[in-house]
Amino acid sequence: MTSRDRFLAAFAGEPLDRPPLWLMRQAGRYLPDYRAVRAQHGFWEVCKTPALATRVALEPLALFPLDAAIVFSDILTIPDALGLDVTFGTGDGPRVGRPLKGPADVEQWDLAGAPAKLAFAVDAVAHLRGAIGERALLGFCGSPWTLLCYAAEGQGSDDFRAARTLLLTDPALARRAMEAFADAAAGLLRAQLAAGADAVQIFDTWGGLLPRELYRAHVVPMIRRIVEQLPAVGGAPARTILFVRGGHHLVPVLGETGVQGLSLDWRTPWREARALHPRLVLQGNIDPITLLAGPDASAAETRALLAAMRTDDGGRRCIANLGHGILPPTTVDAVSALCRVVTEAAW
Ligand code: CP3
């Protein structure tokens, strides 16, 4: 079974020889060649130069037996393309030059011009597709809610109170802004699928900040809005995965988004999510901190996860991954230990 076949079989609900494996943020600052590239080039420059984006996306595939590549880009490409002017300073996270303050801002966002400004994130997919052989390929975008968090706050935050307040004080503006993000995201994902992505992941990094009923009322329809704009492939719905960080309390309503797969946060018990969603692909969900605890801890945690995966549905519809992205201090040895347990799993 090739890596790509294994990945596609997980979505088709077919038997697996073992779960396919990839890792959120598998390219990035924990890798030496990534740091070398970044010493020479700015972050947006890496994203916008297909040869560089491909080089850094390939580095983890050369080091680890991963079944999938994820295009090298960022969720904040979409607000940047709409005109919000996103920059990355040194070490202090993203900054939004033109944050969302009122209705006049949304009117100025350049939805019509976004596809041309996002063409680099489609070229990067096409470039990477040609370089990864029989591996699966993922495109991605940020969820409209998480993009609203950065747009309203203007920078990173622990609680994103500006966006959460906006949702309560001016839900119509919040909705207009999220609709713009959703439509730009749908356009990007459609183009990435057409350029050779096998699946797309929607990152809702800050979805867990919302209580269930607010999430259901305001965010679920926005994820649906994206999913419904993606064309079917060979009679089956486009392969979509939704990751909601801190979203344990939201898992019961995430099926209403229409996605085909859920990427579970590390705090979500695998079996609880499986009981709620027997027909969805589940992905996850090793705690990234486990990797900081070293190779032995990583291997033990991975074995425990595989045992949980195997008990349901004969181990189908599973993708092995982390419960959030790899942290910069992670060692190559710890990642290797995790990968070895998955690739040697008896299924
Ligand atoms: O292999 C991969 O997954 C790399 C592609 C990727 C990046 N960002 C590259 C990146 C992906 C899938 C993302 C998603 C992303 N970006 C999310 C959602 C996932 C998550 O981790 O919750 C979010 C919230 C962002 C926004 C973002 N981008 C922040 C807050 C930051 C700065 C903080 C940080 O983690 O470094 C970024 C920059 C960024 N995006 C880096 C990388 C490799 C680091 C840039 C650098 O300094 O070199």
Tab-separated table of C-alpha atoms and ligand atoms in Angstrom:
chain	number	residue	atom	x	y	z
A	1	MET	CA	0.000	0.000	0.000
A	2	THR	CA	1.500	3.369	-0.957
A	3	SER	CA	1.319	6.290	1.441
A	4	ARG	CA	-1.255	8.027	-0.737
A	5	ASP	CA	-3.395	4.857	-1.051
A	6	ARG	CA	-3.330	4.502	2.731
A	7	PHE	CA	-4.422	8.095	3.219
A	8	LEU	CA	-7.232	7.806	0.656
A	9	ALA	CA	-8.324	4.450	2.142
A	10	ALA	CA	-8.815	6.144	5.522
A	11	PHE	CA	-11.326	8.532	3.922
A	12	ALA	CA	-13.016	5.739	1.959
A	13	GLY	CA	-13.525	3.766	5.192
A	14	GLU	CA	-11.536	0.883	3.705
A	15	PRO	CA	-9.295	-1.462	5.718
A	16	LEU	CA	-5.842	-0.066	6.538
A	17	ASP	CA	-2.520	-1.844	6.989
A	18	ARG	CA	-1.841	0.807	9.653
A	19	PRO	CA	-3.040	4.390	10.148
A	20	PRO	CA	-1.584	6.959	7.731
A	21	LEU	CA	0.735	9.405	9.494
A	22	TRP	CA	1.485	13.106	9.223
A	23	LEU	CA	2.157	15.779	11.836
A	24	MET	CA	0.668	19.219	12.210
A	25	ARG	CA	3.354	21.880	11.670
A	26	GLN	CA	5.700	19.131	10.436
A	27	ALA	CA	7.745	21.800	8.645
A	28	GLY	CA	9.030	24.591	10.836
A	29	ARG	CA	11.448	25.945	13.339
A	30	TYR	CA	12.306	22.633	15.034
A	31	LEU	CA	14.092	21.547	11.834
A	32	PRO	CA	17.661	22.645	11.017
A	33	ASP	CA	17.202	23.283	7.291
A	34	TYR	CA	14.079	25.345	7.976
A	35	ARG	CA	16.094	27.551	10.319
A	36	ALA	CA	18.824	27.852	7.694
A	37	VAL	CA	16.278	28.949	5.075
A	38	ARG	CA	14.736	31.459	7.482
A	39	ALA	CA	18.154	32.931	8.257
A	40	GLN	CA	18.257	33.974	4.584
A	41	HIS	CA	14.608	34.694	3.774
A	42	GLY	CA	11.584	36.331	5.398
A	43	PHE	CA	8.593	34.197	6.345
A	44	TRP	CA	6.266	35.561	3.630
A	45	GLU	CA	9.110	35.242	1.128
A	46	VAL	CA	9.396	31.507	1.911
A	47	CYS	CA	5.617	31.087	1.522
A	48	LYS	CA	5.508	33.038	-1.737
A	49	THR	CA	8.486	31.418	-3.479
A	50	PRO	CA	7.370	27.940	-4.671
A	51	ALA	CA	10.938	26.562	-4.706
A	52	LEU	CA	11.495	27.625	-1.078
A	53	ALA	CA	8.038	26.550	0.084
A	54	THR	CA	8.658	23.158	-1.529
A	55	ARG	CA	12.127	22.833	-0.004
A	56	VAL	CA	10.875	23.374	3.555
A	57	ALA	CA	7.785	21.179	3.037
A	58	LEU	CA	10.039	18.327	1.821
A	59	GLU	CA	12.449	18.458	4.759
A	60	PRO	CA	10.246	16.486	7.193
A	61	LEU	CA	9.512	13.908	4.448
A	62	ALA	CA	13.227	13.290	4.043
A	63	LEU	CA	13.723	12.831	7.791
A	64	PHE	CA	10.622	10.850	8.769
A	65	PRO	CA	8.421	8.132	7.184
A	66	LEU	CA	5.417	10.440	6.821
A	67	ASP	CA	2.524	9.506	4.531
A	68	ALA	CA	1.478	13.066	3.687
A	69	ALA	CA	2.932	16.462	2.952
A	70	ILE	CA	1.207	19.725	3.840
A	71	VAL	CA	1.777	22.747	1.663
A	72	PHE	CA	3.984	25.362	3.306
A	73	SER	CA	1.917	28.500	3.795
A	74	ASP	CA	-0.013	30.151	6.620
A	75	ILE	CA	-3.637	30.659	7.618
A	76	LEU	CA	-3.076	34.434	7.662
A	77	THR	CA	-2.477	34.538	3.890
A	78	ILE	CA	-6.231	35.082	3.477
A	79	PRO	CA	-6.611	38.245	5.593
A	80	ASP	CA	-3.389	39.514	4.050
A	81	ALA	CA	-4.732	38.937	0.525
A	82	LEU	CA	-7.961	40.756	1.455
A	83	GLY	CA	-5.872	43.792	2.382
A	84	LEU	CA	-5.474	43.557	6.166
A	85	ASP	CA	-1.691	43.768	5.849
A	86	VAL	CA	-0.341	40.901	7.974
A	87	THR	CA	3.317	40.902	9.017
A	88	PHE	CA	5.427	38.607	11.186
A	89	GLY	CA	7.857	40.376	13.478
A	90	THR	CA	10.805	38.650	15.055
A	91	GLY	CA	9.471	36.290	17.698
A	92	ASP	CA	6.343	38.231	18.642
A	93	GLY	CA	3.831	36.577	16.320
A	94	PRO	CA	1.631	38.093	13.643
A	95	ARG	CA	0.585	41.758	13.414
A	96	VAL	CA	-2.408	43.006	11.448
A	97	GLY	CA	-1.716	46.444	9.964
A	98	ARG	CA	-5.372	47.189	9.152
A	99	PRO	CA	-7.428	45.381	11.804
A	100	LEU	CA	-11.223	45.145	11.673
A	101	LYS	CA	-12.675	48.139	13.529
A	102	GLY	CA	-16.070	48.656	11.903
A	103	PRO	CA	-18.330	47.918	8.916
A	104	ALA	CA	-16.437	50.313	6.617
A	105	ASP	CA	-13.348	48.069	6.890
A	106	VAL	CA	-15.111	44.971	5.533
A	107	GLU	CA	-16.461	46.985	2.608
A	108	GLN	CA	-12.860	47.693	1.594
A	109	TRP	CA	-11.693	44.110	1.684
A	110	ASP	CA	-10.707	42.994	-1.803
A	111	LEU	CA	-12.583	39.697	-2.237
A	112	ALA	CA	-12.428	39.895	-6.038
A	113	GLY	CA	-8.650	40.352	-5.992
A	114	ALA	CA	-7.953	37.625	-3.417
A	115	PRO	CA	-7.569	34.657	-5.815
A	116	ALA	CA	-4.781	36.403	-7.757
A	117	LYS	CA	-3.010	37.379	-4.526
A	118	LEU	CA	-3.302	33.808	-3.235
A	119	ALA	CA	-2.033	32.218	-6.459
A	120	PHE	CA	1.312	31.508	-4.731
A	121	ALA	CA	-0.436	29.129	-2.282
A	122	VAL	CA	-1.843	27.231	-5.268
A	123	ASP	CA	1.467	27.223	-7.172
A	124	ALA	CA	3.091	25.851	-4.012
A	125	VAL	CA	0.646	22.912	-4.056
A	126	ALA	CA	1.327	22.175	-7.724
A	127	HIS	CA	5.087	22.389	-7.161
A	128	LEU	CA	4.963	20.110	-4.126
A	129	ARG	CA	2.678	17.604	-5.891
A	130	GLY	CA	5.393	17.109	-8.474
A	131	ALA	CA	8.015	16.453	-5.792
A	132	ILE	CA	6.368	14.012	-3.353
A	133	GLY	CA	5.692	10.944	-5.512
A	134	GLU	CA	3.175	8.519	-4.007
A	135	ARG	CA	2.522	10.517	-0.890
A	136	ALA	CA	-0.707	12.296	-0.032
A	137	LEU	CA	-0.878	16.084	-0.129
A	138	LEU	CA	-2.878	18.475	2.035
A	139	GLY	CA	-3.898	22.055	1.398
A	140	PHE	CA	-5.279	24.155	4.226
A	141	CYS	CA	-6.894	27.360	5.393
A	142	GLY	CA	-7.845	29.051	8.655
A	143	SER	CA	-11.420	28.903	9.890
A	144	PRO	CA	-13.412	32.117	9.487
A	145	TRP	CA	-13.648	32.395	13.288
A	146	THR	CA	-9.905	32.065	13.888
A	147	LEU	CA	-9.250	34.607	11.128
A	148	LEU	CA	-11.776	36.947	12.774
A	149	CYS	CA	-9.854	36.535	16.048
A	150	TYR	CA	-6.663	37.900	14.450
A	151	ALA	CA	-8.528	40.511	12.359
A	152	ALA	CA	-10.346	41.982	15.362
A	153	GLU	CA	-7.475	41.720	17.853
A	154	GLY	CA	-4.807	42.926	15.412
A	155	GLN	CA	-2.271	40.490	16.891
A	156	GLY	CA	-2.000	37.246	18.835
A	157	SER	CA	-3.750	36.937	22.200
A	158	ASP	CA	-4.597	34.382	24.895
A	159	ASP	CA	-8.295	35.150	24.954
A	160	PHE	CA	-9.080	37.156	21.779
A	161	ARG	CA	-11.561	39.275	23.683
A	162	ALA	CA	-11.990	41.750	20.798
A	163	ALA	CA	-13.478	39.101	18.484
A	164	ARG	CA	-15.495	37.463	21.270
A	165	THR	CA	-16.937	40.835	22.246
A	166	LEU	CA	-17.695	41.681	18.609
A	167	LEU	CA	-19.661	38.451	18.245
A	168	LEU	CA	-21.963	39.662	21.050
A	169	THR	CA	-22.129	43.409	20.318
A	170	ASP	CA	-22.288	43.354	16.510
A	171	PRO	CA	-23.070	39.832	15.284
A	172	ALA	CA	-24.022	41.189	11.848
A	173	LEU	CA	-20.540	42.642	11.330
A	174	ALA	CA	-18.910	39.497	12.691
A	175	ARG	CA	-20.978	37.490	10.231
A	176	ARG	CA	-20.119	39.696	7.257
A	177	ALA	CA	-16.432	39.454	8.065
A	178	MET	CA	-16.572	35.677	8.540
A	179	GLU	CA	-18.518	35.256	5.288
A	180	ALA	CA	-15.772	37.117	3.448
A	181	PHE	CA	-13.119	34.879	5.055
A	182	ALA	CA	-15.194	31.765	4.292
A	183	ASP	CA	-15.626	32.661	0.626
A	184	ALA	CA	-11.941	33.512	0.191
A	185	ALA	CA	-11.037	30.265	1.983
A	186	ALA	CA	-13.381	28.226	-0.223
A	187	GLY	CA	-11.815	29.751	-3.327
A	188	LEU	CA	-8.324	28.911	-2.080
A	189	LEU	CA	-9.225	25.331	-1.128
A	190	ARG	CA	-10.981	24.719	-4.447
A	191	ALA	CA	-7.875	25.887	-6.277
A	192	GLN	CA	-5.572	23.782	-4.069
A	193	LEU	CA	-7.712	20.675	-4.696
A	194	ALA	CA	-7.630	21.376	-8.439
A	195	ALA	CA	-3.828	21.775	-8.239
A	196	GLY	CA	-3.379	18.299	-6.752
A	197	ALA	CA	-4.216	18.404	-3.037
A	198	ASP	CA	-5.844	15.132	-1.901
A	199	ALA	CA	-7.472	16.705	1.143
A	200	VAL	CA	-7.769	20.045	2.881
A	201	GLN	CA	-7.627	20.910	6.546
A	202	ILE	CA	-9.427	23.841	8.165
A	203	PHE	CA	-7.549	25.104	11.249
A	204	ASP	CA	-9.803	26.556	13.936
A	205	THR	CA	-7.078	27.266	16.444
A	206	TRP	CA	-9.272	29.525	18.587
A	207	GLY	CA	-12.641	27.778	18.184
A	208	GLY	CA	-12.337	26.309	21.674
A	209	LEU	CA	-12.691	29.788	23.197
A	210	LEU	CA	-16.404	29.765	22.365
A	211	PRO	CA	-19.106	28.003	24.338
A	212	ARG	CA	-20.976	25.329	22.423
A	213	GLU	CA	-24.107	27.285	21.586
A	214	LEU	CA	-22.179	30.297	20.270
A	215	TYR	CA	-19.963	28.005	18.207
A	216	ARG	CA	-22.995	26.237	16.827
A	217	ALA	CA	-24.835	29.456	15.980
A	218	HIS	CA	-21.940	31.464	14.515
A	219	VAL	CA	-19.091	29.191	13.438
A	220	VAL	CA	-20.656	25.896	12.321
A	221	PRO	CA	-22.554	27.675	9.474
A	222	MET	CA	-19.281	29.279	8.331
A	223	ILE	CA	-17.465	25.932	8.133
A	224	ARG	CA	-20.485	24.561	6.238
A	225	ARG	CA	-20.285	27.529	3.906
A	226	ILE	CA	-16.722	26.516	2.996
A	227	VAL	CA	-17.432	22.778	2.723
A	228	GLU	CA	-20.477	23.324	0.498
A	229	GLN	CA	-18.358	25.254	-2.011
A	230	LEU	CA	-15.941	22.348	-2.555
A	231	PRO	CA	-16.651	20.083	-5.526
A	232	ALA	CA	-17.151	16.351	-5.123
A	233	VAL	CA	-14.344	14.105	-6.403
A	234	GLY	CA	-15.341	10.893	-8.171
A	235	GLY	CA	-18.812	11.000	-6.632
A	236	ALA	CA	-17.482	11.376	-3.080
A	237	PRO	CA	-17.402	14.631	-1.118
A	238	ALA	CA	-14.095	16.532	-1.083
A	239	ARG	CA	-11.844	15.255	1.731
A	240	THR	CA	-12.047	17.823	4.497
A	241	ILE	CA	-10.619	17.768	8.031
A	242	LEU	CA	-11.556	20.257	10.743
A	243	PHE	CA	-9.153	20.907	13.632
A	244	VAL	CA	-10.578	22.788	16.601
A	245	ARG	CA	-8.014	23.484	19.276
A	246	GLY	CA	-9.466	23.213	22.776
A	247	GLY	CA	-12.675	21.942	21.204
A	248	HIS	CA	-13.525	18.975	23.415
A	249	HIS	CA	-16.843	20.559	24.438
A	250	LEU	CA	-17.615	21.211	20.755
A	251	VAL	CA	-17.047	17.676	19.426
A	252	PRO	CA	-20.772	16.769	19.713
A	253	VAL	CA	-21.731	19.516	17.201
A	254	LEU	CA	-18.765	19.363	14.803
A	255	GLY	CA	-20.460	16.789	12.568
A	256	GLU	CA	-22.999	19.500	11.666
A	257	THR	CA	-20.284	21.311	9.704
A	258	GLY	CA	-20.394	18.653	6.971
A	259	VAL	CA	-16.656	17.874	7.145
A	260	GLN	CA	-15.425	14.338	6.452
A	261	GLY	CA	-12.841	14.269	9.234
A	262	LEU	CA	-12.073	15.729	12.660
A	263	SER	CA	-8.580	16.402	13.933
A	264	LEU	CA	-8.835	15.948	17.691
A	265	ASP	CA	-7.194	18.224	20.206
A	266	TRP	CA	-4.831	16.388	22.579
A	267	ARG	CA	-7.274	16.818	25.464
A	268	THR	CA	-10.106	14.949	23.709
A	269	PRO	CA	-10.379	11.250	24.649
A	270	TRP	CA	-10.224	9.344	21.351
A	271	ARG	CA	-12.918	6.829	22.280
A	272	GLU	CA	-15.395	9.547	23.296
A	273	ALA	CA	-15.025	11.252	19.934
A	274	ARG	CA	-15.360	7.932	18.092
A	275	ALA	CA	-18.554	7.066	19.967
A	276	LEU	CA	-20.028	10.392	18.796
A	277	HIS	CA	-18.781	10.145	15.205
A	278	PRO	CA	-18.580	6.523	14.024
A	279	ARG	CA	-18.486	7.463	10.310
A	280	LEU	CA	-16.019	10.361	10.340
A	281	VAL	CA	-12.289	10.088	9.829
A	282	LEU	CA	-10.640	10.889	13.152
A	283	GLN	CA	-7.133	12.298	13.270
A	284	GLY	CA	-4.883	12.937	16.204
A	285	ASN	CA	-4.138	13.372	18.890
A	286	ILE	CA	-0.839	12.950	20.722
A	287	ASP	CA	-0.020	15.827	23.064
A	288	PRO	CA	2.870	17.789	21.449
A	289	ILE	CA	4.352	18.176	24.927
A	290	THR	CA	4.915	14.401	24.940
A	291	LEU	CA	7.581	14.956	22.284
A	292	LEU	CA	9.408	17.327	24.633
A	293	ALA	CA	9.432	14.558	27.242
A	294	GLY	CA	11.714	12.532	24.924
A	295	PRO	CA	11.684	9.468	22.640
A	296	ASP	CA	10.522	6.927	25.259
A	297	ALA	CA	7.568	9.029	26.345
A	298	SER	CA	6.689	9.674	22.696
A	299	ALA	CA	6.748	5.969	21.855
A	300	ALA	CA	4.648	5.019	24.885
A	301	GLU	CA	2.038	7.688	24.191
A	302	THR	CA	1.833	6.639	20.535
A	303	ARG	CA	1.293	2.995	21.489
A	304	ALA	CA	-1.573	4.008	23.764
A	305	LEU	CA	-3.171	6.051	20.987
A	306	LEU	CA	-2.892	3.160	18.507
A	307	ALA	CA	-4.560	0.834	21.009
A	308	ALA	CA	-7.513	3.243	21.221
A	309	MET	CA	-7.709	3.539	17.429
A	310	ARG	CA	-7.698	-0.232	16.951
A	311	THR	CA	-10.629	-0.879	19.279
A	312	ASP	CA	-13.086	0.923	17.058
A	313	ASP	CA	-14.307	-0.122	13.647
A	314	GLY	CA	-11.386	-2.478	13.062
A	315	GLY	CA	-8.997	0.458	13.061
A	316	ARG	CA	-10.493	2.154	9.997
A	317	ARG	CA	-10.994	5.896	9.416
A	318	CYS	CA	-7.957	6.798	11.539
A	319	ILE	CA	-5.062	9.160	10.845
A	320	ALA	CA	-2.150	9.283	13.285
A	321	ASN	CA	-1.102	12.840	14.127
A	322	LEU	CA	-0.545	15.221	17.022
A	323	GLY	CA	-3.275	17.035	18.936
A	324	HIS	CA	-1.713	20.381	17.928
A	325	GLY	CA	1.410	21.504	16.069
A	326	ILE	CA	4.975	20.431	16.813
A	327	LEU	CA	6.660	22.867	19.204
A	328	PRO	CA	9.979	24.495	18.219
A	329	PRO	CA	12.126	22.775	20.941
A	330	THR	CA	11.081	19.281	19.744
A	331	THR	CA	13.961	16.955	18.837
A	332	VAL	CA	14.242	14.902	15.670
A	333	ASP	CA	14.744	11.797	17.856
A	334	ALA	CA	11.422	12.229	19.619
A	335	VAL	CA	9.590	12.607	16.296
A	336	SER	CA	11.407	9.528	14.951
A	337	ALA	CA	10.283	7.479	17.955
A	338	LEU	CA	6.652	8.418	17.347
A	339	CYS	CA	6.936	7.603	13.642
A	340	ARG	CA	8.590	4.248	14.286
A	341	VAL	CA	5.732	3.092	16.521
A	342	VAL	CA	3.145	4.027	13.882
A	343	THR	CA	4.976	2.540	10.894
A	344	GLU	CA	5.653	-0.723	12.748
A	345	ALA	CA	2.114	-1.031	14.095
A	346	ALA	CA	0.460	-4.423	13.674
A	347	TRP	CA	-3.023	-3.657	12.395
B	1	CP3	O1	4.147	21.992	8.188
B	1	CP3	C1	3.299	22.866	8.427
B	1	CP3	O2	2.226	22.605	8.952
B	1	CP3	C2	3.662	24.280	8.069
B	1	CP3	C3	2.583	25.101	7.484
B	1	CP3	C4	1.847	25.966	8.497
B	1	CP3	C5	2.349	27.158	9.083
B	1	CP3	N1	1.346	27.741	9.794
B	1	CP3	C6	3.693	27.720	8.911
B	1	CP3	C7	4.209	28.703	9.895
B	1	CP3	C8	0.549	25.793	8.946
B	1	CP3	C9	-0.414	24.649	8.671
B	1	CP3	C10	0.231	26.932	9.766
B	1	CP3	C11	-1.085	27.155	10.380
B	1	CP3	C12	-1.261	28.282	11.307
B	1	CP3	N2	-0.711	29.529	11.271
B	1	CP3	C13	-2.158	28.266	12.397
B	1	CP3	C14	-3.065	27.112	12.730
B	1	CP3	C15	-2.357	25.956	13.336
B	1	CP3	C16	-1.957	26.124	14.756
B	1	CP3	O3	-0.756	25.975	15.016
B	1	CP3	O4	-2.820	26.341	15.596
B	1	CP3	C17	-2.086	29.512	13.044
B	1	CP3	C18	-2.851	29.940	14.271
B	1	CP3	C19	-1.177	30.316	12.315
B	1	CP3	C20	-0.841	31.743	12.561
B	1	CP3	C21	0.582	31.920	12.838
B	1	CP3	N3	1.594	31.747	11.905
B	1	CP3	C22	1.190	32.320	14.043
B	1	CP3	C23	0.433	32.597	15.331
B	1	CP3	C24	2.557	32.375	13.818
B	1	CP3	C25	3.631	32.863	14.766
B	1	CP3	C26	3.800	31.935	15.904
B	1	CP3	C27	4.470	30.643	15.521
B	1	CP3	O5	3.910	29.580	15.734
B	1	CP3	O6	5.597	30.732	15.049
B	1	CP3	C28	2.787	31.967	12.484
B	1	CP3	C29	4.090	31.852	11.780
B	1	CP3	C30	4.411	30.536	11.165
B	1	CP3	N4	3.577	29.838	10.330
B	1	CP3	C31	5.637	29.836	11.272
B	1	CP3	C32	5.520	28.694	10.472
B	1	CP3	C33	6.559	27.651	10.221
B	1	CP3	C34	6.856	30.309	12.021
B	1	CP3	C35	7.463	31.423	11.276
B	1	CP3	C36	8.945	31.577	11.571
B	1	CP3	O7	9.287	32.275	12.501
B	1	CP3	O8	9.744	30.989	10.822
